[in-house]
Amino acid sequence: YKESKRRLSYSTLLSITPRVNASIKRKPLHLIAKEMGESYLKLARSRRSNLDSYSLRRELRKELRGILKVVNPNKNPETKLMWSKKLSGATVEAVILKSEPGIIVPMFIIRPDAYKNEPVPVVVAVSEGGKDRFLKDRSAEIERLIKSGVGVCLPDVRGIGETAPDQYNRNSRFANKELELGKTMLGWRLKDLRTVIEYLKSRSDVNTEKIALWGD
């Protein structure tokens, strides 16, 4: 009881006095994080320095799989054609792809009409702003691809574009929840993207040997 009544002064409780605190030179947190990142990167590169290109890709995949957790695609995704429209020299399809139960990936597939009787190469373009923003900001580049005989696929993987959460449910909340569950949002998005590629490979109008990625 007597101990609970005894109160120590603020100066007595201080482990670092203001004078000592002022003399300590501290690094900003972002510099500490930068140095840690550079040291980890240097160590990782040194471990892989003697690997050939095939072994390097294999090791990177193995390590990233452990970090991202969920990356394997759905080999036979369910899809639904919502509509198809003709544009100048191209046809646009709006397709809904089900990556897994309860998860859909809306996408546009733009195919050049000049090559309607043969499989065409396809560029899968993804951006944080979604397919609508991509169409708005990169319309000239997309038009050049179409005129060159290359198709374009614009998917909205989970949390992006049409599937983005509203202002009350930010992506950070979902990302944090996935981490709590032992998964990652980036891993889920990679799974969605790989599932889109699996779907494209199943189409007879796509040159499956020439599928490229465009990240913006």
Short mmCIF file of C-alpha atoms in Angstrom, two decimals:
data_model
loop_
_atom_site.label_atom_id
_atom_site.label_comp_id
_atom_site.label_asym_id
_atom_site.label_seq_id
_atom_site.Cartn_x
_atom_site.Cartn_y
_atom_site.Cartn_z
CA TYR A 1 0.00 0.00 0.00
CA LYS A 2 2.83 2.36 0.87
CA GLU A 3 4.55 1.63 -2.47
CA SER A 4 1.42 2.63 -4.38
CA LYS A 5 1.37 5.91 -2.56
CA ARG A 6 4.97 6.73 -3.38
CA ARG A 7 5.27 8.82 -6.53
CA LEU A 8 8.55 9.37 -8.37
CA SER A 9 9.30 12.65 -10.07
CA TYR A 10 9.22 12.98 -13.87
CA SER A 11 12.97 13.68 -14.02
CA THR A 12 13.70 10.51 -12.07
CA LEU A 13 11.70 8.38 -14.54
CA LEU A 14 13.45 9.74 -17.62
CA SER A 15 15.91 7.25 -19.13
CA ILE A 16 17.23 9.87 -21.58
CA THR A 17 17.35 13.47 -20.43
CA PRO A 18 16.59 16.32 -22.85
CA ARG A 19 20.29 17.24 -22.95
CA VAL A 20 21.35 13.67 -23.85
CA ASN A 21 18.51 13.37 -26.32
CA ALA A 22 19.67 16.52 -28.15
CA SER A 23 23.19 15.14 -28.49
CA ILE A 24 22.11 11.86 -30.10
CA LYS A 25 22.31 11.89 -33.90
CA ARG A 26 19.49 9.76 -35.25
CA LYS A 27 18.89 8.65 -38.84
CA PRO A 28 15.48 9.27 -40.37
CA LEU A 29 13.39 6.11 -40.60
CA HIS A 30 13.28 6.21 -44.42
CA LEU A 31 17.09 6.16 -44.58
CA ILE A 32 17.22 3.18 -42.23
CA ALA A 33 14.66 1.37 -44.40
CA LYS A 34 16.64 2.24 -47.54
CA GLU A 35 19.88 0.87 -46.07
CA MET A 36 18.13 -2.33 -44.94
CA GLY A 37 16.61 -2.80 -48.38
CA GLU A 38 19.95 -2.27 -50.11
CA SER A 39 21.68 -4.77 -47.81
CA TYR A 40 18.97 -7.40 -48.43
CA LEU A 41 19.19 -6.77 -52.19
CA LYS A 42 22.98 -7.06 -52.17
CA LEU A 43 22.78 -10.33 -50.24
CA ALA A 44 20.13 -11.75 -52.58
CA ARG A 45 22.15 -10.83 -55.68
CA SER A 46 25.30 -12.36 -54.25
CA ARG A 47 23.46 -15.64 -53.63
CA ARG A 48 22.33 -15.75 -57.26
CA SER A 49 25.47 -14.38 -58.92
CA ASN A 50 26.62 -17.80 -60.18
CA LEU A 51 23.23 -18.99 -61.46
CA ASP A 52 22.40 -19.30 -65.15
CA SER A 53 19.26 -17.61 -66.48
CA TYR A 54 17.07 -20.72 -66.10
CA SER A 55 18.17 -21.39 -62.52
CA LEU A 56 17.80 -17.70 -61.69
CA ARG A 57 14.16 -17.65 -62.83
CA ARG A 58 13.46 -20.85 -60.93
CA GLU A 59 14.93 -19.48 -57.70
CA LEU A 60 13.10 -16.17 -58.06
CA ARG A 61 9.81 -17.97 -58.59
CA LYS A 62 10.42 -20.16 -55.57
CA GLU A 63 11.25 -17.23 -53.29
CA LEU A 64 8.44 -15.00 -54.57
CA ARG A 65 5.93 -17.81 -54.18
CA GLY A 66 6.83 -18.00 -50.50
CA ILE A 67 6.36 -14.25 -50.10
CA LEU A 68 3.22 -13.75 -52.22
CA LYS A 69 1.55 -16.98 -51.01
CA VAL A 70 -1.25 -17.26 -53.61
CA VAL A 71 -0.08 -17.21 -57.22
CA ASN A 72 -1.34 -20.37 -58.98
CA PRO A 73 -3.93 -19.56 -61.67
CA ASN A 74 -7.31 -21.12 -62.26
CA LYS A 75 -6.61 -23.30 -65.31
CA ASN A 76 -10.25 -23.46 -66.42
CA PRO A 77 -11.93 -20.21 -65.40
CA GLU A 78 -15.61 -19.64 -66.00
CA THR A 79 -16.20 -16.73 -68.43
CA LYS A 80 -19.18 -14.86 -69.80
CA LEU A 81 -19.34 -12.57 -72.83
CA MET A 82 -21.32 -9.47 -71.80
CA TRP A 83 -21.30 -7.64 -75.12
CA SER A 84 -19.36 -7.17 -78.36
CA LYS A 85 -18.99 -3.93 -80.33
CA LYS A 86 -17.43 -2.93 -83.63
CA LEU A 87 -15.01 -0.02 -83.72
CA SER A 88 -12.96 1.42 -86.55
CA GLY A 89 -10.79 -1.52 -87.58
CA ALA A 90 -11.35 -3.51 -84.38
CA THR A 91 -13.84 -5.47 -82.32
CA VAL A 92 -14.18 -4.99 -78.56
CA GLU A 93 -15.50 -7.72 -76.28
CA ALA A 94 -16.52 -7.17 -72.66
CA VAL A 95 -15.85 -10.39 -70.79
CA ILE A 96 -16.42 -11.36 -67.16
CA LEU A 97 -13.97 -13.96 -65.85
CA LYS A 98 -14.46 -15.80 -62.56
CA SER A 99 -11.04 -16.21 -60.99
CA GLU A 100 -12.51 -18.16 -58.05
CA PRO A 101 -15.89 -18.37 -56.28
CA GLY A 102 -17.10 -14.85 -55.57
CA ILE A 103 -14.22 -13.14 -57.41
CA ILE A 104 -14.75 -11.73 -60.91
CA VAL A 105 -12.32 -10.03 -63.26
CA PRO A 106 -14.02 -7.71 -65.80
CA MET A 107 -11.98 -7.11 -68.95
CA PHE A 108 -12.00 -5.71 -72.45
CA ILE A 109 -10.49 -7.68 -75.32
CA ILE A 110 -9.75 -5.56 -78.40
CA ARG A 111 -8.97 -7.50 -81.57
CA PRO A 112 -7.89 -6.08 -84.96
CA ASP A 113 -10.46 -6.86 -87.68
CA ALA A 114 -7.79 -7.06 -90.38
CA TYR A 115 -6.61 -10.36 -88.87
CA LYS A 116 -9.98 -11.93 -88.04
CA ASN A 117 -9.12 -15.24 -89.76
CA GLU A 118 -5.88 -15.93 -87.89
CA PRO A 119 -4.60 -15.96 -84.30
CA VAL A 120 -3.04 -12.65 -83.26
CA PRO A 121 -0.47 -11.71 -80.62
CA VAL A 122 -2.02 -10.14 -77.52
CA VAL A 123 -0.72 -7.60 -75.01
CA VAL A 124 -2.26 -7.88 -71.54
CA ALA A 125 -2.25 -4.35 -70.11
CA VAL A 126 -2.79 -3.69 -66.40
CA SER A 127 -2.70 -0.46 -64.45
CA GLU A 128 -3.62 0.76 -60.98
CA GLY A 129 -6.25 3.02 -62.49
CA GLY A 130 -8.00 0.13 -64.24
CA LYS A 131 -8.93 -0.52 -67.83
CA ASP A 132 -10.99 2.67 -68.26
CA ARG A 133 -8.07 4.85 -67.17
CA PHE A 134 -5.75 2.83 -69.42
CA LEU A 135 -8.01 3.43 -72.41
CA LYS A 136 -8.12 7.14 -71.65
CA ASP A 137 -4.39 7.70 -71.07
CA ARG A 138 -2.92 5.19 -73.53
CA SER A 139 -5.38 5.33 -76.42
CA ALA A 140 -2.70 6.31 -78.96
CA GLU A 141 -0.43 3.40 -77.99
CA ILE A 142 -3.35 0.96 -78.05
CA GLU A 143 -4.38 2.20 -81.49
CA ARG A 144 -0.85 1.62 -82.80
CA LEU A 145 -0.89 -1.93 -81.48
CA ILE A 146 -4.24 -2.66 -83.12
CA LYS A 147 -3.05 -1.24 -86.46
CA SER A 148 0.04 -3.43 -86.19
CA GLY A 149 -2.09 -6.55 -85.86
CA VAL A 150 -1.73 -6.95 -82.10
CA GLY A 151 -4.72 -7.49 -79.83
CA VAL A 152 -5.05 -5.87 -76.41
CA CYS A 153 -6.57 -7.32 -73.24
CA LEU A 154 -7.43 -4.92 -70.40
CA PRO A 155 -8.37 -6.75 -67.18
CA ASP A 156 -9.40 -5.26 -63.84
CA VAL A 157 -7.83 -7.68 -61.36
CA ARG A 158 -9.20 -7.56 -57.83
CA GLY A 159 -9.07 -4.17 -56.13
CA ILE A 160 -8.49 -2.32 -59.42
CA GLY A 161 -10.85 -0.42 -61.72
CA GLU A 162 -14.38 -1.83 -61.54
CA THR A 163 -13.40 -4.09 -58.65
CA ALA A 164 -11.81 -1.29 -56.58
CA PRO A 165 -13.30 -0.78 -53.10
CA ASP A 166 -15.34 2.33 -52.36
CA GLN A 167 -14.00 5.26 -50.36
CA TYR A 168 -15.06 3.63 -47.09
CA ASN A 169 -13.25 0.36 -47.82
CA ARG A 170 -9.76 1.30 -48.93
CA ASN A 171 -7.42 -1.23 -50.50
CA SER A 172 -5.12 -0.90 -47.49
CA ARG A 173 -7.81 -2.43 -45.26
CA PHE A 174 -8.15 -5.43 -47.54
CA ALA A 175 -4.38 -5.76 -47.86
CA ASN A 176 -3.98 -5.72 -44.08
CA LYS A 177 -6.72 -8.29 -43.67
CA GLU A 178 -5.03 -10.60 -46.19
CA LEU A 179 -1.77 -10.31 -44.26
CA GLU A 180 -3.60 -11.25 -41.07
CA LEU A 181 -4.93 -14.32 -42.87
CA GLY A 182 -1.45 -15.28 -44.11
CA LYS A 183 -2.04 -14.15 -47.72
CA THR A 184 -1.18 -11.05 -49.76
CA MET A 185 -3.26 -8.80 -52.00
CA LEU A 186 -0.42 -8.74 -54.55
CA GLY A 187 -0.46 -12.54 -54.61
CA TRP A 188 -4.21 -12.60 -55.28
CA ARG A 189 -3.80 -10.05 -58.07
CA LEU A 190 -1.04 -12.13 -59.62
CA LYS A 191 -3.34 -15.13 -59.50
CA ASP A 192 -6.07 -13.15 -61.28
CA LEU A 193 -3.61 -11.97 -63.94
CA ARG A 194 -2.28 -15.49 -64.55
CA THR A 195 -5.87 -16.75 -64.77
CA VAL A 196 -6.58 -14.15 -67.47
CA ILE A 197 -3.55 -15.41 -69.40
CA GLU A 198 -4.79 -19.01 -69.07
CA TYR A 199 -8.11 -17.91 -70.53
CA LEU A 200 -6.41 -16.16 -73.45
CA LYS A 201 -4.43 -19.31 -74.18
CA SER A 202 -7.70 -21.21 -74.55
CA ARG A 203 -8.96 -18.88 -77.30
CA SER A 204 -8.46 -19.95 -80.89
CA ASP A 205 -8.08 -16.34 -82.06
CA VAL A 206 -5.01 -15.73 -79.85
CA ASN A 207 -1.44 -16.63 -80.76
CA THR A 208 -0.55 -18.39 -77.51
CA GLU A 209 3.19 -18.15 -78.26
CA LYS A 210 3.00 -14.35 -78.34
CA ILE A 211 1.34 -13.04 -75.18
CA ALA A 212 3.07 -10.03 -73.63
CA LEU A 213 2.50 -8.00 -70.45
CA TRP A 214 2.25 -4.22 -70.21
CA GLY A 215 2.24 -2.72 -66.72
CA ASP A 216 1.52 0.98 -66.27
#
